[in-house]
């Protein structure tokens, strides 16, 4: 589940959603001029949206979370990408 995986990345670094949004927003301002709100992070955590990031923004998120690109991608793997076993369990 997206919520659990992304929350695990935040918790592993001891970050609240608000702290993460502040850190990322500050770093992004220098690179892309974009900001990140706590509400956007909350949408990511709840699985309501998936971040659309530039390569530079992605690198910042990876650095702040201290995770690999694979871990970040897996945190936002959509439920439509379930394995055949998981799909049959949901039927």
CSV table of C-alpha atoms in Angstrom, one decimal:
chain,number,residue,atom,x,y,z
A,1,UNK,CA,0.0,0.0,0.0
A,2,UNK,CA,1.3,3.4,-1.0
A,3,UNK,CA,0.5,5.0,2.4
A,4,UNK,CA,2.6,2.5,4.3
A,5,UNK,CA,5.6,2.5,2.0
A,6,UNK,CA,6.0,6.3,1.8
A,7,UNK,CA,5.3,6.7,5.5
A,8,UNK,CA,8.1,4.2,6.2
A,9,UNK,CA,10.5,6.3,4.2
A,10,UNK,CA,9.5,9.4,6.2
A,11,UNK,CA,9.7,7.5,9.5
A,12,UNK,CA,13.1,6.0,8.7
A,13,UNK,CA,14.5,9.5,8.6
A,14,UNK,CA,12.4,10.7,11.6
A,15,UNK,CA,10.5,13.2,9.5
A,16,UNK,CA,7.0,14.4,9.8
A,17,UNK,CA,5.1,15.3,6.7
A,18,UNK,CA,5.4,19.0,7.6
A,19,UNK,CA,9.2,18.7,8.1
A,20,UNK,CA,9.6,16.9,4.8
A,21,UNK,CA,7.6,19.5,2.9
A,22,UNK,CA,9.6,22.3,4.4
A,23,UNK,CA,13.0,20.7,3.6
A,24,UNK,CA,12.0,19.7,0.1
A,25,UNK,CA,10.3,23.1,-0.6
A,26,UNK,CA,13.5,25.0,0.5
A,27,UNK,CA,15.7,22.8,-1.7
A,28,UNK,CA,13.3,23.0,-4.7
A,29,UNK,CA,13.1,26.7,-4.5
A,30,UNK,CA,16.8,26.9,-5.4
A,31,UNK,CA,16.5,24.4,-8.2
A,32,UNK,CA,13.1,24.7,-9.8
A,33,UNK,CA,11.4,27.5,-8.0
A,34,UNK,CA,8.6,25.1,-7.0
A,35,UNK,CA,7.2,24.8,-3.5
A,36,UNK,CA,5.9,21.7,-1.8
A,37,UNK,CA,3.0,22.0,0.6
A,38,UNK,CA,2.2,19.8,3.5
A,39,UNK,CA,-1.1,19.1,1.8
A,40,UNK,CA,0.6,17.8,-1.3
A,41,UNK,CA,2.7,15.5,0.9
A,42,UNK,CA,-0.4,14.3,2.7
A,43,UNK,CA,-1.9,13.5,-0.7
A,44,UNK,CA,1.1,11.4,-1.5
A,45,UNK,CA,0.9,9.6,1.8
A,46,UNK,CA,-2.8,8.9,1.4
A,47,UNK,CA,-2.3,7.6,-2.1
A,48,UNK,CA,-4.5,10.3,-3.6
A,49,UNK,CA,-1.7,11.6,-5.9
A,50,UNK,CA,1.6,10.5,-7.2
A,51,UNK,CA,4.4,13.1,-7.4
A,52,UNK,CA,5.4,14.4,-10.8
A,53,UNK,CA,9.0,15.4,-10.3
A,54,UNK,CA,11.8,16.7,-12.5
A,55,UNK,CA,15.1,14.8,-12.4
A,56,UNK,CA,16.6,17.5,-10.1
A,57,UNK,CA,13.6,17.5,-7.8
A,58,UNK,CA,13.8,13.7,-7.6
A,59,UNK,CA,17.4,13.8,-6.6
A,60,UNK,CA,16.5,16.2,-3.8
A,61,UNK,CA,13.8,13.9,-2.5
A,62,UNK,CA,16.1,10.9,-2.6
A,63,UNK,CA,18.8,12.8,-0.7
A,64,UNK,CA,16.3,14.0,2.0
A,65,UNK,CA,14.7,10.6,2.4
A,66,UNK,CA,18.0,8.8,2.2
A,67,UNK,CA,16.6,6.2,-0.1
A,68,UNK,CA,17.3,4.7,-3.5
A,69,UNK,CA,15.4,5.6,-6.7
A,70,UNK,CA,14.0,2.0,-6.6
A,71,UNK,CA,12.7,2.5,-3.0
A,72,UNK,CA,11.0,5.8,-4.0
A,73,UNK,CA,9.4,4.3,-7.1
A,74,UNK,CA,8.1,1.3,-5.1
A,75,UNK,CA,6.6,3.6,-2.6
A,76,UNK,CA,4.4,5.0,-5.3
A,77,UNK,CA,3.7,1.8,-7.2
A,78,UNK,CA,0.1,2.1,-8.2
A,79,UNK,CA,-2.4,-0.6,-7.1
A,80,UNK,CA,-3.1,-1.3,-10.8
A,81,UNK,CA,0.4,-2.8,-10.9
A,82,UNK,CA,-0.5,-5.7,-8.6
A,83,UNK,CA,0.9,-9.1,-9.1
A,84,UNK,CA,-1.5,-11.7,-10.6
A,85,UNK,CA,-1.8,-13.3,-7.1
A,86,UNK,CA,-2.8,-10.0,-5.5
A,87,UNK,CA,-5.3,-9.2,-8.3
A,88,UNK,CA,-7.1,-12.6,-7.9
A,89,UNK,CA,-7.3,-12.1,-4.1
A,90,UNK,CA,-9.2,-8.8,-4.7
A,91,UNK,CA,-11.8,-10.3,-7.0
